[in-house]
Amino acid sequence: EKGGYDYFMLKEIAEQPKAVADTLLGRIDLAGNLCLDEVRIPASVLREVSKVVIVACGTAYHAGMIAKYAIEHWTRIPCETELASEFRYRDPILDQRTLVIAISQSGETMDTLMALRHAREQGAKVLAICNTNGSTIPRESDAVLYTHAGPEVAVASTKAFLTQLVACYLVALYLGQVRGTKWGDEILSVIRELSEIATQVEEVLETMEPVRELARTLADKNTVLFLGRHVGFPVALEGALKLKELAYMHAEGFAAGELKHGPIALIEQDVPVVVVVPSPRGRSVLHDKIVSNIQEIRARGARTIVIAERGDETVAPYADHLIEIPATPTLLQPLVATVPLQVFACELATARGNEVDQPRNLAKSVTVE
Ligand code: F6R
């Protein structure tokens, strides 16, 4: 049932182009029309939404962090993303005009469930983004948008994460559509690229052998750091989480702009630092800033592993290892930038002799608070 792969995780990483395509299927057309009738929150309610709050845990929380960038940029509705386990204990401000989005692969995560119950008690509307039909979280929500990743067996989430991102992008665009946002050319081209993004995920998968080779050479390291900016920051956090849970290594993700506020003190000779570089088009200011971060850490001895858009000439001179990904619009880059980090963590876990599908101390769904 592993379909010829050694681990479910490898199979699920390979299934990502299909999972992404299936999650988009029938929900978006090339003219940029979103068809999410299945989301049973009336358009009249969505038009009145004054704030979006996203709650989730772990990898799903990282998807939610990325969703915040998309929702605010595309719809101009204020959005915050919060760890579900923290949410209800600080008495958050919620009312009938708050849309709470609960993201959960399993649909059974107790922290997320308790957060959504709290939100509904306060009168907020809850939309679940979930991969498991009929599970508790969608049953207790006002509406659900299912991700179509298919069953995810490996404890570490991979294909569910990519489909959560797709679902978040769809919700953001849908919110814009029902509120009558006039899309400019920028967003129309993002929509076109989103509808074809599975091809790019496939392309990344075809070029992963050097990433596996690199991972094997790092099996005896103690620490790996991850840096990113903008949507690359949650990608860095996700890369670090995968490495912790699978390789049992100390791994930390930082916003690259925070480096100078402390973490740069961690940089020493040969410490591997993975840097997610934003597209040189789009937000080029951020691109240039991250290039100088790479120079700074390299000057202090870091071994730089750089994930950058194919053809980005400016980073190559500072990359000890360059991992190229296809060009995408800035907000969609996590769909391609995360894949090498999944492969990297999986290979490191294998090289360290760990059980890839069943990491120690972890369970696939966490049904206690
Ligand atoms: C990490 C991982 C976990 C889950 C988290 C939420 O690879 O799988 O961090 O993402 O426990 O689980 P769901 O999405 O089922 O609520």
XYZ file of C-alpha atoms and ligand atoms in Angstrom:
385
model
C 0.000 0.000 0.000
C 3.088 2.245 0.016
C 2.929 2.042 -3.762
C 6.544 0.932 -4.136
C 7.954 3.623 -1.831
C 9.936 2.791 1.314
C 7.797 5.101 3.416
C 4.347 6.604 3.319
C 5.988 9.986 3.637
C 7.861 9.514 0.345
C 4.657 8.408 -1.337
C 2.774 11.375 0.054
C 5.484 13.832 -1.016
C 5.256 12.370 -4.528
C 1.473 12.659 -4.524
C 1.568 16.413 -4.005
C 1.005 17.529 -7.598
C -2.153 15.429 -7.729
C -3.301 16.545 -4.277
C -2.903 20.181 -5.288
C -4.668 19.677 -8.618
C -7.517 17.779 -6.944
C -7.990 20.542 -4.385
C -8.256 23.131 -7.166
C -10.479 21.025 -9.371
C -13.812 22.623 -10.212
C -13.228 25.471 -7.784
C -11.525 28.022 -10.013
C -11.599 28.849 -13.712
C -9.107 30.648 -15.895
C -11.193 33.779 -15.968
C -10.571 33.947 -12.231
C -14.053 32.920 -11.094
C -14.185 31.064 -7.833
C -16.858 28.458 -7.393
C -17.062 27.598 -3.713
C -20.794 27.059 -3.360
C -19.953 24.215 -1.010
C -18.876 26.861 1.523
C -22.259 27.364 3.067
C -21.691 30.729 4.624
C -24.045 33.115 2.802
C -22.382 35.795 0.688
C -24.308 38.382 2.725
C -22.447 37.228 5.850
C -19.067 37.142 4.101
C -19.589 40.674 2.812
C -19.942 41.889 6.396
C -16.812 40.199 7.732
C -14.627 42.770 9.464
C -11.833 40.500 10.634
C -10.484 37.038 9.870
C -8.867 34.945 12.587
C -7.096 31.727 11.677
C -6.516 29.040 14.301
C -4.475 25.884 13.815
C -1.581 23.853 15.214
C 1.823 22.783 13.940
C 2.095 22.506 10.192
C -1.499 23.693 9.714
C -0.560 26.814 11.700
C 2.226 27.495 9.209
C -0.333 27.268 6.398
C -2.426 29.756 8.370
C 0.507 32.154 8.696
C 0.886 32.157 4.927
C -2.867 32.608 4.496
C -2.675 35.825 6.487
C -0.361 37.363 3.883
C -2.697 36.324 1.059
C -5.942 37.371 2.761
C -4.717 40.812 3.750
C -2.992 41.475 0.435
C -5.855 40.324 -1.754
C -8.903 41.349 0.281
C -7.648 44.105 2.627
C -9.579 42.452 5.473
C -7.508 42.444 8.674
C -6.375 38.910 9.454
C -4.541 37.339 12.330
C -3.263 33.820 12.729
C -2.986 32.253 16.137
C -1.898 28.972 17.634
C -5.121 27.183 18.519
C -3.711 26.143 21.893
C -3.220 29.779 22.924
C -6.397 31.205 21.483
C -9.195 30.833 24.006
C -7.033 31.385 27.063
C -6.439 35.035 26.306
C -10.080 36.004 25.839
C -9.766 37.029 22.183
C -12.002 39.748 20.714
C -14.644 38.064 18.559
C -18.102 38.947 17.336
C -20.645 38.117 14.622
C -18.525 39.861 12.035
C -15.440 37.753 12.770
C -14.719 34.895 10.398
C -12.675 32.225 12.129
C -10.890 29.742 9.881
C -9.880 26.507 11.602
C -7.309 24.536 9.625
C -6.864 20.859 10.460
C -5.811 17.892 8.369
C -7.303 15.303 10.704
C -10.281 17.345 11.847
C -9.763 15.873 15.316
C -7.096 18.090 16.878
C -8.406 18.969 20.336
C -6.656 22.346 20.603
C -8.205 23.472 17.317
C -11.608 22.071 18.252
C -11.616 23.917 21.584
C -10.604 27.141 19.834
C -13.460 26.871 17.341
C -15.978 26.042 20.071
C -14.882 29.158 21.907
C -15.196 31.231 18.731
C -18.718 29.993 18.066
C -19.764 30.656 21.642
C -18.721 34.260 21.074
C -20.892 34.440 17.959
C -18.165 34.196 15.318
C -18.714 32.198 12.133
C -16.335 29.287 11.697
C -15.077 27.889 8.407
C -13.076 24.667 8.647
C -10.375 23.719 6.160
C -10.068 19.998 6.623
C -8.845 16.847 4.891
C -11.034 14.294 6.653
C -14.658 13.937 5.646
C -17.119 13.992 8.486
C -14.528 14.539 11.215
C -15.349 16.537 14.343
C -13.962 19.951 13.369
C -15.985 20.299 10.146
C -19.054 18.866 11.884
C -18.889 21.550 14.532
C -18.146 24.392 12.096
C -20.608 26.581 10.191
C -18.989 25.588 6.913
C -16.175 23.498 5.521
C -13.846 23.565 2.576
C -12.329 20.129 2.167
C -8.781 19.678 0.960
C -8.540 16.763 -1.431
C -5.159 15.400 -0.436
C -6.408 11.868 0.092
C -5.526 9.973 3.281
C -2.264 11.100 4.870
C -0.694 8.237 6.791
C 2.806 9.449 7.671
C 2.773 11.393 10.922
C 4.660 14.304 9.342
C 2.282 16.350 7.265
C 3.310 17.005 3.648
C 0.595 16.811 1.001
C -2.021 18.019 3.478
C 0.048 21.170 4.020
C 0.221 21.999 0.321
C -3.512 21.481 -0.068
C -4.196 23.606 3.020
C -2.305 26.397 1.300
C -4.359 25.936 -1.856
C -7.577 26.010 0.176
C -6.450 29.189 1.945
C -5.671 30.877 -1.366
C -9.111 29.848 -2.645
C -10.840 31.226 0.442
C -8.912 34.498 0.166
C -9.846 34.896 -3.487
C -13.433 33.874 -2.810
C -13.734 36.449 -0.048
C -12.502 39.035 -2.500
C -14.969 37.861 -5.129
C -18.077 37.961 -2.939
C -17.076 41.377 -1.658
C -16.812 42.670 -5.194
C -13.079 43.327 -5.205
C -12.042 44.252 -8.722
C -9.041 42.125 -9.539
C -6.234 43.946 -11.267
C -3.938 42.201 -13.732
C -1.636 41.155 -10.921
C -4.260 39.043 -9.194
C -5.642 37.672 -12.450
C -2.207 36.401 -13.352
C -1.798 34.912 -9.858
C -5.080 33.056 -10.371
C -3.864 31.691 -13.702
C -0.595 30.578 -12.158
C -2.394 29.020 -9.193
C -4.530 26.929 -11.495
C -1.365 25.525 -13.090
C 0.798 25.268 -9.999
C 0.688 21.457 -9.843
C 3.041 21.346 -12.838
C 5.560 23.401 -10.936
C 5.344 21.175 -7.880
C 6.000 18.240 -10.220
C 9.053 20.044 -11.630
C 10.467 20.500 -8.142
C 10.004 16.816 -7.380
C 11.984 15.899 -10.484
C 15.038 17.800 -9.292
C 15.361 16.528 -5.722
C 18.334 14.142 -6.025
C 20.943 16.810 -5.102
C 18.850 17.709 -2.049
C 18.907 14.085 -0.916
C 22.677 13.899 -1.464
C 23.168 17.083 0.528
C 20.988 15.832 3.380
C 23.070 12.669 3.696
C 26.240 14.732 4.177
C 24.649 16.590 7.108
C 23.544 13.570 9.119
C 26.070 14.204 11.901
C 25.238 17.886 12.425
C 23.582 19.053 15.653
C 21.794 22.142 14.439
C 20.238 23.448 11.250
C 18.870 26.986 10.994
C 16.232 28.211 8.535
C 15.690 31.777 7.388
C 12.975 33.379 5.313
C 11.071 36.596 4.867
C 7.460 37.405 4.021
C 5.787 34.076 3.138
C 9.250 32.515 3.211
C 9.255 32.956 7.005
C 6.504 30.392 7.668
C 8.212 28.162 5.100
C 11.381 28.411 7.209
C 9.379 27.487 10.330
C 7.893 24.528 8.494
C 11.345 23.356 7.335
C 12.556 23.498 10.929
C 9.496 21.669 12.278
C 9.930 18.842 9.772
C 13.563 18.469 10.754
C 12.795 18.401 14.477
C 10.073 15.834 14.238
C 11.762 13.527 11.719
C 15.503 13.901 12.224
C 15.337 14.768 15.964
C 17.788 17.592 15.303
C 17.802 21.022 16.796
C 16.293 23.200 14.107
C 14.997 26.744 14.250
C 13.304 28.995 11.772
C 13.723 32.766 11.859
C 12.446 35.768 10.003
C 15.623 36.883 8.263
C 15.104 40.456 9.432
C 15.346 39.239 13.025
C 18.830 37.833 12.513
C 20.530 41.013 13.671
C 18.298 41.152 16.766
C 19.836 38.044 18.277
C 19.968 34.827 16.288
C 23.056 35.857 14.327
C 25.011 35.018 17.488
C 24.237 31.362 16.711
C 26.169 31.471 13.450
C 29.489 29.686 13.697
C 31.803 27.762 11.417
C 29.987 25.194 9.281
C 26.519 25.510 10.813
C 24.087 24.748 7.975
C 21.651 27.576 7.300
C 18.824 27.075 4.839
C 17.647 30.349 3.322
C 14.382 30.721 1.414
C 14.879 33.555 -1.058
C 11.887 35.527 -2.318
C 11.455 36.031 -6.010
C 13.723 38.754 -7.454
C 10.659 40.097 -9.295
C 7.720 40.927 -7.006
C 9.042 42.147 -3.708
C 12.553 42.874 -4.900
C 13.437 44.959 -1.830
C 13.054 41.865 0.311
C 15.066 39.878 -2.166
C 17.997 42.261 -1.885
C 17.793 42.302 1.896
C 17.931 38.549 2.099
C 20.897 38.444 -0.249
C 22.770 40.662 2.204
C 21.684 38.362 5.061
C 23.207 35.457 3.163
C 26.449 37.413 2.731
C 26.494 38.250 6.449
C 26.057 34.716 7.675
C 28.483 33.324 5.142
C 31.127 35.812 6.225
C 30.689 34.302 9.708
C 31.305 30.792 8.470
C 27.773 29.469 7.893
C 27.275 26.809 5.275
C 24.564 28.355 3.147
C 21.880 26.225 1.551
C 19.917 28.573 -0.631
C 16.476 27.929 -2.098
C 16.001 30.429 -4.892
C 14.119 30.963 -8.084
C 15.728 29.397 -11.141
C 17.816 31.990 -12.949
C 18.311 34.172 -9.873
C 21.945 35.082 -10.599
C 22.449 37.313 -7.585
C 22.384 34.621 -4.899
C 24.512 31.983 -6.612
C 27.899 33.426 -5.547
C 26.938 33.162 -1.865
C 25.306 29.747 -1.957
C 27.381 26.782 -0.864
C 24.443 24.726 -2.088
C 21.859 26.133 -4.438
C 18.410 24.551 -4.684
C 16.514 26.000 -7.611
C 12.737 26.245 -7.719
C 10.458 27.434 -10.534
C 9.388 31.061 -10.714
C 5.999 31.700 -9.108
C 4.134 34.777 -7.898
C 5.453 35.764 -4.452
C 2.418 34.609 -2.482
C 2.387 31.181 -4.135
C 6.069 30.463 -3.609
C 5.489 28.346 -0.460
C 3.855 25.685 -2.667
C 7.169 25.051 -4.380
C 9.662 26.180 -1.702
C 8.386 23.771 0.967
C 8.874 20.631 -1.112
C 12.712 20.569 -0.952
C 12.481 21.027 2.828
C 10.218 17.983 3.141
C 12.617 15.900 1.053
C 15.564 17.243 3.048
C 14.032 16.281 6.409
C 12.904 12.875 5.196
C 16.346 12.010 3.843
C 18.118 13.242 6.978
C 15.804 11.134 9.118
C 16.604 8.085 6.995
C 20.335 8.810 7.146
C 20.125 9.019 10.945
C 18.302 5.690 11.086
C 15.013 7.138 12.322
C 11.559 5.759 11.742
C 10.267 8.165 9.087
C 6.547 7.443 9.184
C 6.281 7.093 12.963
C 8.622 9.574 14.661
C 9.167 8.997 18.365
C 6.718 10.582 20.821
C 4.330 11.778 18.102
C 0.835 10.740 17.049
C -0.941 11.470 13.790
C -3.837 13.166 15.426
C -3.575 14.853 18.771
C -6.916 14.405 20.503
C -5.874 15.771 23.880
C -5.411 19.405 24.817
C 3.694 18.170 11.577
C 2.338 17.757 11.882
C 1.598 18.439 13.012
C 0.157 18.730 12.623
C -0.627 19.301 13.812
C -2.042 19.662 13.420
O 4.202 17.502 10.487
O 1.815 16.904 11.234
O 2.260 19.612 13.392
O 0.173 19.627 11.553
O -0.652 18.369 14.844
O -2.738 18.547 12.957
P -4.105 18.687 12.187
O -3.836 19.396 10.887
O -4.596 17.293 11.985
O -5.010 19.522 13.069
